[in-house]
Coordinates of C-alpha atoms (C1' of nucleotides) in Angstrom, one line a residue:
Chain A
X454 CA 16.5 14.2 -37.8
X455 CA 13.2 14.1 -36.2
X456 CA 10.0 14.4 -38.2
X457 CA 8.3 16.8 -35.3
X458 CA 8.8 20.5 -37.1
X459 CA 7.0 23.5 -36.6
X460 CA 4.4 24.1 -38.5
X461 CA 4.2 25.8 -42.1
X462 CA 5.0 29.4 -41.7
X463 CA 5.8 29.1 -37.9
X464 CA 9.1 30.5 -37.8
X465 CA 11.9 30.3 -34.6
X466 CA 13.6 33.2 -33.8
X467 CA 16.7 31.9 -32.6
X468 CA 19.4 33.3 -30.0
X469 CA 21.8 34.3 -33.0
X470 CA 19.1 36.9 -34.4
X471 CA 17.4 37.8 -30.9
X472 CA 19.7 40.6 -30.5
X473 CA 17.9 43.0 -33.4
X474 CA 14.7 42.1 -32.5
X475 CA 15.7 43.5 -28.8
X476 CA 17.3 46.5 -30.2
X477 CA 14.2 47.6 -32.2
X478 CA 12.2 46.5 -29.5
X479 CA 13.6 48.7 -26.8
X480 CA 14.4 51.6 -29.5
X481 CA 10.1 51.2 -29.9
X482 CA 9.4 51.5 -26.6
X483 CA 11.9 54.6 -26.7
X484 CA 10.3 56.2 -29.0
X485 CA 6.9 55.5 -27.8
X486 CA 7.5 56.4 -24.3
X487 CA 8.8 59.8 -25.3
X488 CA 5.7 60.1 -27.6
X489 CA 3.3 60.0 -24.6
X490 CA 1.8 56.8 -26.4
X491 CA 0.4 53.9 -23.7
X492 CA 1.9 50.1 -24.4
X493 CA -1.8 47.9 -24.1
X494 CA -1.5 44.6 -24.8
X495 CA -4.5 42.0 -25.6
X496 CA -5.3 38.2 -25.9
X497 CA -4.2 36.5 -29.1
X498 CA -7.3 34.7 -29.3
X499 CA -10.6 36.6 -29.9
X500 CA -14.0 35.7 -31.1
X501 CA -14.2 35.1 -34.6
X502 CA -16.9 37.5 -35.1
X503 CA -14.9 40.6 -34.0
X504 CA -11.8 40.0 -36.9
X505 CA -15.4 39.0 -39.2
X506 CA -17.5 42.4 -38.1
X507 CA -14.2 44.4 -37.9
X508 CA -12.2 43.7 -40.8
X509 CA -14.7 43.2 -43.0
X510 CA -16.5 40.1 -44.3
X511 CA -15.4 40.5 -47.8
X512 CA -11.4 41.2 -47.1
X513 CA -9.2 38.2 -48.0
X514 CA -8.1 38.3 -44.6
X515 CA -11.2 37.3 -43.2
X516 CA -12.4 35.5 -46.2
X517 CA -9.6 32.6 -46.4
X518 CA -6.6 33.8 -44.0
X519 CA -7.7 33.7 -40.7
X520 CA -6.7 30.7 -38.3
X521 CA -10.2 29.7 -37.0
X522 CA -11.1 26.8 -34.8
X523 CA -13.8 25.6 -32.1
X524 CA -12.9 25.8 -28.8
X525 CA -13.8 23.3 -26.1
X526 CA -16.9 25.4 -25.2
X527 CA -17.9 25.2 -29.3
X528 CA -17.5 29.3 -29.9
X529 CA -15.7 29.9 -33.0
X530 CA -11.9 31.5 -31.8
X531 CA -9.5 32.8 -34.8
X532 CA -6.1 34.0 -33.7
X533 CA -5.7 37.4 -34.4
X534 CA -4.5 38.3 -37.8
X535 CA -3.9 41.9 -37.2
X536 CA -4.2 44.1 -34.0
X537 CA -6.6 47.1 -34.8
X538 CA -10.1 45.2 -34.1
X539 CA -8.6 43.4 -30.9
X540 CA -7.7 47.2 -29.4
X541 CA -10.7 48.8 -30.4
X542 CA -12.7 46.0 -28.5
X543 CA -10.7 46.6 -25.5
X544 CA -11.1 50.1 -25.9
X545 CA -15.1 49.8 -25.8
X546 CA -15.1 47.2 -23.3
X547 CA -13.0 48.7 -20.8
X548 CA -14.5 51.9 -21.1
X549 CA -11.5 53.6 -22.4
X550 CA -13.0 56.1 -23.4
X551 CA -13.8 57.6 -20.6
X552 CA -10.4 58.7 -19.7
X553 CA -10.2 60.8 -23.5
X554 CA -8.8 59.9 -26.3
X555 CA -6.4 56.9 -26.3
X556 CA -2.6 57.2 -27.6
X557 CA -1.9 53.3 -27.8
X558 CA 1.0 51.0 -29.0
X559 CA 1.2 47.3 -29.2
X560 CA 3.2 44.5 -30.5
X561 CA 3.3 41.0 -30.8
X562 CA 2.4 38.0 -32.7
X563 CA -0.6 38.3 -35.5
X564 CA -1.3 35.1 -37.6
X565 CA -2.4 34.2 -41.3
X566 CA -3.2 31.9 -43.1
X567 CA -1.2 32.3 -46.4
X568 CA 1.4 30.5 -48.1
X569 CA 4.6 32.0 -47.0
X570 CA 7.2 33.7 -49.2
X571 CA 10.0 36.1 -48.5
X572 CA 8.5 38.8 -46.1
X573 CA 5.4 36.7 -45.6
X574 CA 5.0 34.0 -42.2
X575 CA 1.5 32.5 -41.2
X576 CA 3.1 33.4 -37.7
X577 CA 3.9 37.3 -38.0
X578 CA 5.2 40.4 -35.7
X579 CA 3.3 43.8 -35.8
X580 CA 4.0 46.9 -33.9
X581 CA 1.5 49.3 -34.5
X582 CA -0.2 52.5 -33.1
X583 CA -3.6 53.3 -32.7
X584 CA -5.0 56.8 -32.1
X585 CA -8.4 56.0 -30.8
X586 CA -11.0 59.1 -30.6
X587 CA -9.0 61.7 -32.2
X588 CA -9.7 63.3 -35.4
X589 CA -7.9 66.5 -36.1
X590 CA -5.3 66.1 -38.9
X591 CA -2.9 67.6 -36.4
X592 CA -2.9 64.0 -34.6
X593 CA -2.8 62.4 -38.2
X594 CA 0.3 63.7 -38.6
X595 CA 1.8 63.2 -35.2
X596 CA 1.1 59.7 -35.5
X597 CA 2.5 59.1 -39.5
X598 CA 5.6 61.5 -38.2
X599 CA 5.8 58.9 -35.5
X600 CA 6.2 55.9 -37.8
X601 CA 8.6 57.6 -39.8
X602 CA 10.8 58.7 -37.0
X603 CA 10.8 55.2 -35.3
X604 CA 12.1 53.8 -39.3
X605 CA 14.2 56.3 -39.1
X606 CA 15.4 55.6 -35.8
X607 CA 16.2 52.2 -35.9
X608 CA 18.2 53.3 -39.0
X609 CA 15.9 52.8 -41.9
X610 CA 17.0 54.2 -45.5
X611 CA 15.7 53.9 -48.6
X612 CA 11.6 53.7 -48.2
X613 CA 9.4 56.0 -49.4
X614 CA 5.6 57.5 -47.4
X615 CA 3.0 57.1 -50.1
X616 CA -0.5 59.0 -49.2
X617 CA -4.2 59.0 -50.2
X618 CA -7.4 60.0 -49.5
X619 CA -10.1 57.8 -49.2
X620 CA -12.4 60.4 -48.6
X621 CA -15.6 60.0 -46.1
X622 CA -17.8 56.9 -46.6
X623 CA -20.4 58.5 -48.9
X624 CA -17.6 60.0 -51.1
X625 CA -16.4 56.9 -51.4
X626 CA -19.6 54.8 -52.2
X627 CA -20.2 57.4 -55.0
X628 CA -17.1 56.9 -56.1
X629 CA -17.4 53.0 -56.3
X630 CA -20.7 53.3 -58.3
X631 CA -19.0 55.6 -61.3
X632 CA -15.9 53.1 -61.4
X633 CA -18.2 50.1 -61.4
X634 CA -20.1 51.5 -64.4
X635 CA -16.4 52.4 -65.8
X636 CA -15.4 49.3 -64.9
X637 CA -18.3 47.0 -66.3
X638 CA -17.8 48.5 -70.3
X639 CA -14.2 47.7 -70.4
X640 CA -15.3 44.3 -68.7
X641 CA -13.4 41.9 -71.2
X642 CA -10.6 43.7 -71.3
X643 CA -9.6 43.4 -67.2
X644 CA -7.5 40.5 -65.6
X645 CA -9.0 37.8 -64.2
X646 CA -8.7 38.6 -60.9
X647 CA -9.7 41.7 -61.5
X648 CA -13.5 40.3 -63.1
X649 CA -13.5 38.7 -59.8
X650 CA -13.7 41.5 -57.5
X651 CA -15.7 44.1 -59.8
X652 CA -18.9 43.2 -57.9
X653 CA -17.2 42.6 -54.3
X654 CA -14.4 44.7 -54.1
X655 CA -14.1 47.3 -57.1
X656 CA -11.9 49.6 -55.4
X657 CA -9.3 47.2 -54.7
X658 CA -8.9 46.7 -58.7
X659 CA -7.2 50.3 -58.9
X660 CA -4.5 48.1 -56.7
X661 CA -4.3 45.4 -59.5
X662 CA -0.2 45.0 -60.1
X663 CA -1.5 43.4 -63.4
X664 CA 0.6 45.8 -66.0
X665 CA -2.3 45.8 -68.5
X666 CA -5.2 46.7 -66.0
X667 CA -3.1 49.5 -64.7
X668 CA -2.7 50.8 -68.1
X669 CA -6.3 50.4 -68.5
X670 CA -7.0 52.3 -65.6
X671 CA -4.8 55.2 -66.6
X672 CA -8.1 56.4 -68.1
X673 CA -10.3 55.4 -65.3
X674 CA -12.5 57.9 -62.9
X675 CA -9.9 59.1 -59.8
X676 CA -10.8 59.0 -56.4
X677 CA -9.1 62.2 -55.6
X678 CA -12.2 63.6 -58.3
X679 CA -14.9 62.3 -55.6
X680 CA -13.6 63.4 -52.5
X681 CA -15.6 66.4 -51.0
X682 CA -14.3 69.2 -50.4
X683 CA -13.9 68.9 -46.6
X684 CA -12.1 65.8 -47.0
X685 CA -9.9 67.7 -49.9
X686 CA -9.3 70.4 -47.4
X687 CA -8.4 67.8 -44.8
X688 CA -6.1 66.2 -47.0
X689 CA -4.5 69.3 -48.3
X690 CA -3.7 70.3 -44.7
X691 CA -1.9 66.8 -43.7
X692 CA 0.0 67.6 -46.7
X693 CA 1.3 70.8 -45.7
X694 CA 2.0 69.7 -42.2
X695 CA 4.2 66.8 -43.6
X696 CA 6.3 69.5 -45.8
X697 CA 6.5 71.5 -42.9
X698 CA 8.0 68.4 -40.9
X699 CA 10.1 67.8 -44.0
X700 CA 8.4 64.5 -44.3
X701 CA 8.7 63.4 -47.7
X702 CA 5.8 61.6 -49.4
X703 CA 3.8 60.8 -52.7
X704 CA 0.6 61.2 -53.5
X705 CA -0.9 58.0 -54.8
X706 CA -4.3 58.3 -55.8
X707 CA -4.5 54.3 -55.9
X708 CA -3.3 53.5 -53.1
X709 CA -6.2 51.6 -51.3
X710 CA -5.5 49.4 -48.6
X711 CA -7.4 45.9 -47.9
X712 CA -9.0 46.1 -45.0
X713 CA -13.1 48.1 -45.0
X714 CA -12.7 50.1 -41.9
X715 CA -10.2 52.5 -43.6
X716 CA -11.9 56.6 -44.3
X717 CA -10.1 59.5 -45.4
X718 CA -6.3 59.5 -45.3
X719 CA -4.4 55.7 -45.8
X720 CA -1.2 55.4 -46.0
X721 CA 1.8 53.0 -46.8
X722 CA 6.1 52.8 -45.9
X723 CA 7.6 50.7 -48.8
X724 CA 11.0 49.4 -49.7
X725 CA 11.6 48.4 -52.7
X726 CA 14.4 45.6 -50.9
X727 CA 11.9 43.6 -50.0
X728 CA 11.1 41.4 -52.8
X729 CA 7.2 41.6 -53.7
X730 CA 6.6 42.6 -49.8
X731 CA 7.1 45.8 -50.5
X732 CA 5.0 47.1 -47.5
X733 CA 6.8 48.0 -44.1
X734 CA 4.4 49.9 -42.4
X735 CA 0.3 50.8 -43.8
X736 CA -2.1 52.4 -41.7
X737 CA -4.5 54.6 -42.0
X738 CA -8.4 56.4 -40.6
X739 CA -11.0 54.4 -39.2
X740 CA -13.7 56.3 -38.3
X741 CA -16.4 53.6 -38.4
X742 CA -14.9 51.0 -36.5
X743 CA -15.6 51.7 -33.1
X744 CA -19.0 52.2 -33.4
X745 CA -19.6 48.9 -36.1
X746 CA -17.8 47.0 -33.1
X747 CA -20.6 48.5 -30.6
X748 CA -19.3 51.4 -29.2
X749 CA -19.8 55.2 -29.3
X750 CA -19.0 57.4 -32.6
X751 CA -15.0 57.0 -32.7
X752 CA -12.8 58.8 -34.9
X753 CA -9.7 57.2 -34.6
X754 CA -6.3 56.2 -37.1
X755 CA -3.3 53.9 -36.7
X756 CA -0.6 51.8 -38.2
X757 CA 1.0 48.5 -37.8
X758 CA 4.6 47.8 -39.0
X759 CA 5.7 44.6 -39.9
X760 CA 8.7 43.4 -37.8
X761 CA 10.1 40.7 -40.0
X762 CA 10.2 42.8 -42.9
X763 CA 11.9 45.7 -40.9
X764 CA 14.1 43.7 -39.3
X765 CA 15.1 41.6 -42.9
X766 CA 15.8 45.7 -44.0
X767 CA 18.2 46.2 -41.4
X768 CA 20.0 43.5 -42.2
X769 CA 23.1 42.8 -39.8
X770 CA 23.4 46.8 -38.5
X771 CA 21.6 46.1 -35.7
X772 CA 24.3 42.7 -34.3
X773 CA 26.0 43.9 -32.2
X774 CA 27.1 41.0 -30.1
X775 CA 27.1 41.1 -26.6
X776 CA 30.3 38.8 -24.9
X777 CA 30.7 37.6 -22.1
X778 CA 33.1 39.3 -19.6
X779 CA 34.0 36.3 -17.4
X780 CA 34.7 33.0 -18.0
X781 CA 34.9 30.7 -14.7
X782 CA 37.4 27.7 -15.6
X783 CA 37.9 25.2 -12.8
X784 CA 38.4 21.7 -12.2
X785 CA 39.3 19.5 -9.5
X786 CA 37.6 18.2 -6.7
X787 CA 35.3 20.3 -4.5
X788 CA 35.8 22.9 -6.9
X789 CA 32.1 22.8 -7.9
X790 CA 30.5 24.5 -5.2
X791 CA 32.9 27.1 -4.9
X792 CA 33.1 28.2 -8.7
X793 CA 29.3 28.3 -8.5
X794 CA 29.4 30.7 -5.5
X795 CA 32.2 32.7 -7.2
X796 CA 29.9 33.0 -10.3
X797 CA 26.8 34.0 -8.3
X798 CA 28.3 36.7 -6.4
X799 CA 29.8 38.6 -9.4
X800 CA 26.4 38.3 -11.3
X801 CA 24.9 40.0 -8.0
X802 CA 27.3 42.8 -8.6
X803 CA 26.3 43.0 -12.2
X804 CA 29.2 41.4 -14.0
X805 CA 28.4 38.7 -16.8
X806 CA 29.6 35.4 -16.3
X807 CA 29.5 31.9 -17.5
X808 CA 30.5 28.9 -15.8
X809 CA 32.5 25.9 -17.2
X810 CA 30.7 23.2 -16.5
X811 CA 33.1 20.3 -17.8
X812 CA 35.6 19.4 -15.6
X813 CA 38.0 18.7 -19.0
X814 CA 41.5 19.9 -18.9
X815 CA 42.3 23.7 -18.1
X816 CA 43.7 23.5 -21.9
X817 CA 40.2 23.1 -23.1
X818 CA 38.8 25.1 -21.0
X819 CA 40.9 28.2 -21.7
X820 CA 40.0 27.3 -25.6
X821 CA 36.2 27.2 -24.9
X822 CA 36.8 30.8 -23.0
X823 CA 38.8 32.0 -25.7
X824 CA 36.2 30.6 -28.4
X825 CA 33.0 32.6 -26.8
X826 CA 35.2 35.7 -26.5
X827 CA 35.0 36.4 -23.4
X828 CA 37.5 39.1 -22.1
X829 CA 38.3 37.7 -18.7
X830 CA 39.2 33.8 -18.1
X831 CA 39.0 33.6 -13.6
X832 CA 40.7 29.8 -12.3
X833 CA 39.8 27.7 -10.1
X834 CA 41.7 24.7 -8.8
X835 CA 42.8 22.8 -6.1
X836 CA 45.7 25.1 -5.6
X837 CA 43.6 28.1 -5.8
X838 CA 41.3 26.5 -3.7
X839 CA 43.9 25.4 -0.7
X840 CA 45.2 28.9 -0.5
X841 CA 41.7 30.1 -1.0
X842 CA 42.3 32.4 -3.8
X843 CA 41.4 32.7 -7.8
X844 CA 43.4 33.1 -10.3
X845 CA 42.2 36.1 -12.8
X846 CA 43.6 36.2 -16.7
X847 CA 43.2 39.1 -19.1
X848 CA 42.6 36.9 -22.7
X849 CA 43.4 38.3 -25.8
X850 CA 46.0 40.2 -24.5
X851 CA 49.6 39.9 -26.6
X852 CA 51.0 36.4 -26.3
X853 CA 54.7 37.8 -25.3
X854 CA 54.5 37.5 -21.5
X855 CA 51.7 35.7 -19.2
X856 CA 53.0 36.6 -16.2
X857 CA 51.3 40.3 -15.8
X858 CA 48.2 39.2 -17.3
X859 CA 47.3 37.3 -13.5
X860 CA 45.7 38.7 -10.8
X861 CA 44.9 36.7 -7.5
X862 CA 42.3 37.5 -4.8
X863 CA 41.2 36.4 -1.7
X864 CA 37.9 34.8 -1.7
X865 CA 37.1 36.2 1.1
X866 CA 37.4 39.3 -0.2
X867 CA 35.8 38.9 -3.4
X868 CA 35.0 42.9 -3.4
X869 CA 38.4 43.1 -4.7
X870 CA 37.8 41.1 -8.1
X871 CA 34.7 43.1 -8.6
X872 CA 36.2 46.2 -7.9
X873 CA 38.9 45.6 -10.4
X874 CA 36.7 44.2 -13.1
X875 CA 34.3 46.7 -12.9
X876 CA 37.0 49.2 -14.1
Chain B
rG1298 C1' -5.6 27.8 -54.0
rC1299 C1' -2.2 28.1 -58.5
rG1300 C1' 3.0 28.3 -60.9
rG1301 C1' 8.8 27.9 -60.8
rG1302 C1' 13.3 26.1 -58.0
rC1303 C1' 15.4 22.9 -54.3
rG1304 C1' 15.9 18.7 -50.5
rU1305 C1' 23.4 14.6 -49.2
rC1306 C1' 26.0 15.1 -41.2
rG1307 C1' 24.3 20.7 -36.5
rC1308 C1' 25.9 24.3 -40.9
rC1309 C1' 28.2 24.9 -45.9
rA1310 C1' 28.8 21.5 -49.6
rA1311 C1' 31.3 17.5 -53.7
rG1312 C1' 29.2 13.5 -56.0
rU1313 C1' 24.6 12.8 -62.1
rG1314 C1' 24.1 4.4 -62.4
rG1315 C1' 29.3 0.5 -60.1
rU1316 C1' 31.5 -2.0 -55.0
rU1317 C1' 34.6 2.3 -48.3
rA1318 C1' 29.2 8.7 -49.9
rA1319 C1' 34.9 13.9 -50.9
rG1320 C1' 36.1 18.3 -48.3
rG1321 C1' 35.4 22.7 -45.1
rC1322 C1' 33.2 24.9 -40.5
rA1323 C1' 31.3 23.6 -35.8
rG1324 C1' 31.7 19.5 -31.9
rC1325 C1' 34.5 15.8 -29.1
rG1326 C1' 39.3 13.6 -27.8
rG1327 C1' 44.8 13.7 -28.1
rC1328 C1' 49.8 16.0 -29.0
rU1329 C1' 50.0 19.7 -24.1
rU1330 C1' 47.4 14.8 -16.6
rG1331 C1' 47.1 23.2 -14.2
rU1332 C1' 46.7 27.8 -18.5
rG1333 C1' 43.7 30.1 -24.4
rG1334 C1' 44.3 32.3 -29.4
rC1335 C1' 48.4 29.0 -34.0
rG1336 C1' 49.5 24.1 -35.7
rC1337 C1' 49.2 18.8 -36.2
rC1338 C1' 46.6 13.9 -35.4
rG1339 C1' 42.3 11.1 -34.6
rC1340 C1' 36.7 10.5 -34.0
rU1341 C1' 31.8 12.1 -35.7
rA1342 C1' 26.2 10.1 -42.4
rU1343 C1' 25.7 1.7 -43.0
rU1344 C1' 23.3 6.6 -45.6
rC1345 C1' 21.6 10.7 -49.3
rG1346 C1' 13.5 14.2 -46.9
rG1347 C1' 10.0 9.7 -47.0
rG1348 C1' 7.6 5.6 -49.7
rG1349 C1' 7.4 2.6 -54.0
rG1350 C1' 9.5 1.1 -58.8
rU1351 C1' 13.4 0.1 -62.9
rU1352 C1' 18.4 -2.4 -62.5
rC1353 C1' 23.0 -7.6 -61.2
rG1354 C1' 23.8 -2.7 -58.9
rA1355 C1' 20.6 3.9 -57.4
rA1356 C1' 22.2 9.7 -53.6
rU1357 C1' 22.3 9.4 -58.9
rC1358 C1' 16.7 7.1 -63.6
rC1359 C1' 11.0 6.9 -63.1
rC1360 C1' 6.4 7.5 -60.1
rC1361 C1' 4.0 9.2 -55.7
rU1362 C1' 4.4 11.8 -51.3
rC1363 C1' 6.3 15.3 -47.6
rG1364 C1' 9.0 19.6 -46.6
rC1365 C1' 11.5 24.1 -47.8
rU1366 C1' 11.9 28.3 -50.9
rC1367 C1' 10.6 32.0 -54.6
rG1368 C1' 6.6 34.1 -57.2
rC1369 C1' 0.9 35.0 -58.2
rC1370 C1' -3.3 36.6 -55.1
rC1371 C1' -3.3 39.7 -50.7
rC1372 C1' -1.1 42.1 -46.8
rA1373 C1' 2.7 44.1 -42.2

RNA sequence: GCGGGCGUCGCCAAGUGGUUAAGGCAGCGGCUUGUGGCGCCGCUAUUCGGGGGUUCGAAUCCCCUCGCUCGCCCCA
C-alpha cells in the first residue's frame, strides 16, 4: 500500500456513494429553483480577516478551527469554514444590493480544523440559504419552511425544528450582564469548560451538555425574560405562521448557536441518529453582519445544512443504481474501430453503453456484461463484421431458448438497433 | 488539544510465541479457441500500519511512532 493518503479528515467520495449526493443535489436545486432562490457560488479561499471580522473573533471557529496559511504574496488566506461571511462579501462587493433583496443558495466544500468523528470531516459539504436584506418574519418563515420541505423532500423522518429568540443586540447584551452576575455566585459549582467561557462567551454556557451545569441552570435568568417586546411580538408571529404551515417545532430557550452575527430568531434541525452530531441544518438572523463587513444596514437570515450528516440519514434510500443498457462484446481482428464507432453512435442517440475493451474470449466477455448488469449484450466478430452486421442479445432473459433472444442489424443501418432499443 | 477502541491481500476476516499466515468476496486464467447468469479447477500477502526491543523462534509479548475510529469541546 502506498504511504501517500489524503489528509486527516479529507474524505473521497467514491463512485459507489456518488449517486445520493446527485439525487439530493438535483432534488436541491429543484426545490430551490421553484423557490425563486438564485444559485451564487464564491471562492473557497478568502482573506482571513473576513471569517475573523464575520464570525467572530472569539467563536471556536475562528479561534482554533480555521485552515489558515500565507500565500505567495504573504496575505493571510483561510479556507472557508462556513459560507455566510463569503456571500455577504460578495453581496457588498458586487453591489447586490442594488437589484433588492437577494434570495441566494449555495453549496460546496467548507473546511475545519477539528478532529473528526462520526458526522464531523475537516473537509465538509454545506448547502445553505441566505436571505440577504429582508426582515419581515413573513420571509423568516419562507426560508425555515424551505429547509424543512427540502428534508422532507429528499425523504427525511424523524428530526425535530427547535426555535429561539435571541432577541435584538441590546436585549441581548442585557441579558449577558444579569447571567454573568448569575453566573459568577454559583462560580464553583460550573464545569470546567464552562469557568472558561463565563468572561468570553457566557451565553454559550446555557448550551453546556454537561448534565450538572444544565441542572444548575434550570434556575438561571431566561433569555426569553429579556427579549423586548418587539422582538417577543416578532417571535410570537413566526410561531403562528409555522402552526399555520403545520410546521412542527419546540421552543428552546437555550438554544444559542456559536457563531456572533446571530439576532433575533436561531434556529436548529436535529436527529437524534446521528451520534453526538445531532445538528442537520442551524441557521438563523444576522442583522449586523453586512454592515460589520462594510456594507450598508442589512437585515438578512439563512441556514446551512450539512450534507454528510444528511446524506449518512438517508442511508441507502437514495441508491438507486443506474445500469448500463448496452454492453459492446467483440473480439477479433479489425474489430476495434468498428465496435468503437458502434458505441459512439448509440451514445449520440442517448443510449448508455460500455465497451469491452479486452479482447478475452466472448465467454468472458458475456460474464463481465452479465456481472455489471447490463440489460443488452451487442457482438461483434469477424463474422459479424464480414457480413457487416451485429449481433444483439436480451441478458437475463430465461435460460430455456437462445435463439429468440438475437437480433441482427445492418451496420449500415444502425437506426434500426436504436430504434429497437429505444423501446 | 484531551480520553476510549482498533490496524493481517482491493474488501470482509481466522490466527493470541513454534517451522508453508486459514477462509470468503472481488480480480485473473482454465474446464467451454464465437455466446452470460450455475458449477468445478488453478493463480493472486516471503508478510501481518511503520520502527526498535525481548526470544533459539513474534502477526502474536514490550516500547515508540503513524494512521483510522468513537467520544469530549464545538459545529453543519
Amino acid at each position: 500500500m502506498t504511504d501517500l493518503k489524503s489528509l486527516r479528515g479529507m474524505v473521497d467520495l467514491l463512485p459507489s456513494e456518488i449517486k445520493r449526493w446527485q439525487n439530493v443535489e438535483s432534488l436541491a436545486r429543484q426545490h430551490f429553483d421553484r423557490a425563486g432562490l438564485k444559485e451564487i457560488r464564491t471562492p473557497i479561499l478568502e482573506l482571513t480577516e473576513l471569517f475573523a471580522r464575520g464570525i467572530g473573533e472569539g467563536t471556536d471557529v475562528v479561534g482554533k478551527e480555521m485552515y489558515t496559511f500565507s500565500d505567495r504574496g504573504g496575505r493571510s488566506c483561510t479556507l472557508r469554514p462556513e459560507g455566510t461571511a463569503s456571500v455577504a462579501r460578495s453581496v457588498i462587493e458586487n453591489g447586490l444590493l442594488n437589484n433588492g433583496p437577494q434570495r441566494l443558495w449555495y453549496g460546496g466544500p467548507m473546511f475545519r480544523y477539528e478532529r473528526p468523528q462520526a458526522g464531523r470531516q475537516r473537509q465538509f459539504h454545506q448547502l445553505g440559504v441566505e436571505f440577504v436584506g429582508l426582515e419581515s418574519v413573513l420571509s423568516e418563515a419562507e426560508l425555515i419552511s424551505i429547509a424543512w420541505d427540502f428534508l422532507k423532500l429528499v425523504g427525511l423522518k424523524g428530526v425535530k425544528l427547535e426555535l429561539n429568540s435571541l432577541g435584538t443586540n441590546e436585549d441581548r447584551s442585557c441579558f449577558r450582564k444579569q447571567l454573568k452576575v448569575w453566573l459568577e455566585k454559583k462560580y464553583e459549582l460550573l464545569d470546567k469548560d464552562s469557568k472558561q467561557r463565563i468572561n468570553v462567551n457566557p451565553l454559550r454556557i446555557l448550551d453546556s451538555k454537561n448534565p450538572n451545569t444544565q441542572k444548575l441552570l434550570e434556575d438561571a435568568p431566561s433569555l426569553n425574560e429579556f427579549l423586548s417586546d418587539k422582538s417577543r411580538e416578532r417571535f410570537f408571529y413566526l410561531q403562528e405562521l409555522l402552526h399555520q404551515l403545520s410546521i412542527p417545532f419546540e421552543v428552546n430557550h437555550k438554544l444559542v448557536r456559536g457563531l456572533d452575527y446571530y439576532s433575533h430568531t436561531a434556529f436548529e434541525i436535529t436527529s437524534d441518529q446521528l451520534g453526538s452530531q445531532a445538528t442537520v441544518c442551524g441557521g438563523g438572523r444576522y442583522d449586523g453582519l453586512i454592515s460589520d463587513l462594510g456594507g450598508g444596514n442589512t437585515p438578512s437570515i439563512g441556514w446551512a445544512i450539512g450534507m454528510e450528516r444528511l446524506i449518512l440519514l438517508l442511508g441507502d434510500s437514495f441508491t438507486n443504481k443506474d445500469v448500463p443498457c448496452v454492453y459492446l462484446i467483440h473480439r477479433g481482428s479489425n474489430t476495434d474501430g468498428v465496435a468503437l464507432d458502434v458505441a459512439r453512435k448509440l451514445r449520440f442517440a442517448g443510449i448508455p453503453i460500455e465497451l469491452d475493451y479486452s479482447g478475452s474470449t466472448f465467454s468472458k466477455q458475456f460474464k463481465r456484461a452479465d456481472r455489471i448488469g447490463a440489460q443488452w449484450a451487442l457482438i461483434i466478430g469477424e463474422d459479424e463484421l464480414s457480413k457487416e452486421i451485429v449481433m444483439l442479445k436480451k441478458l437475463h432473459s430465461s435460460s430455456s431458448d437462445s435463439l429468440t433472444t438475437q437480433f441482427s442489424f445492418n451496420l449500415n443501418e444502425i437506426d434500426n438497433l436504436i430504434t429497437f432499443l429505444k423501446n
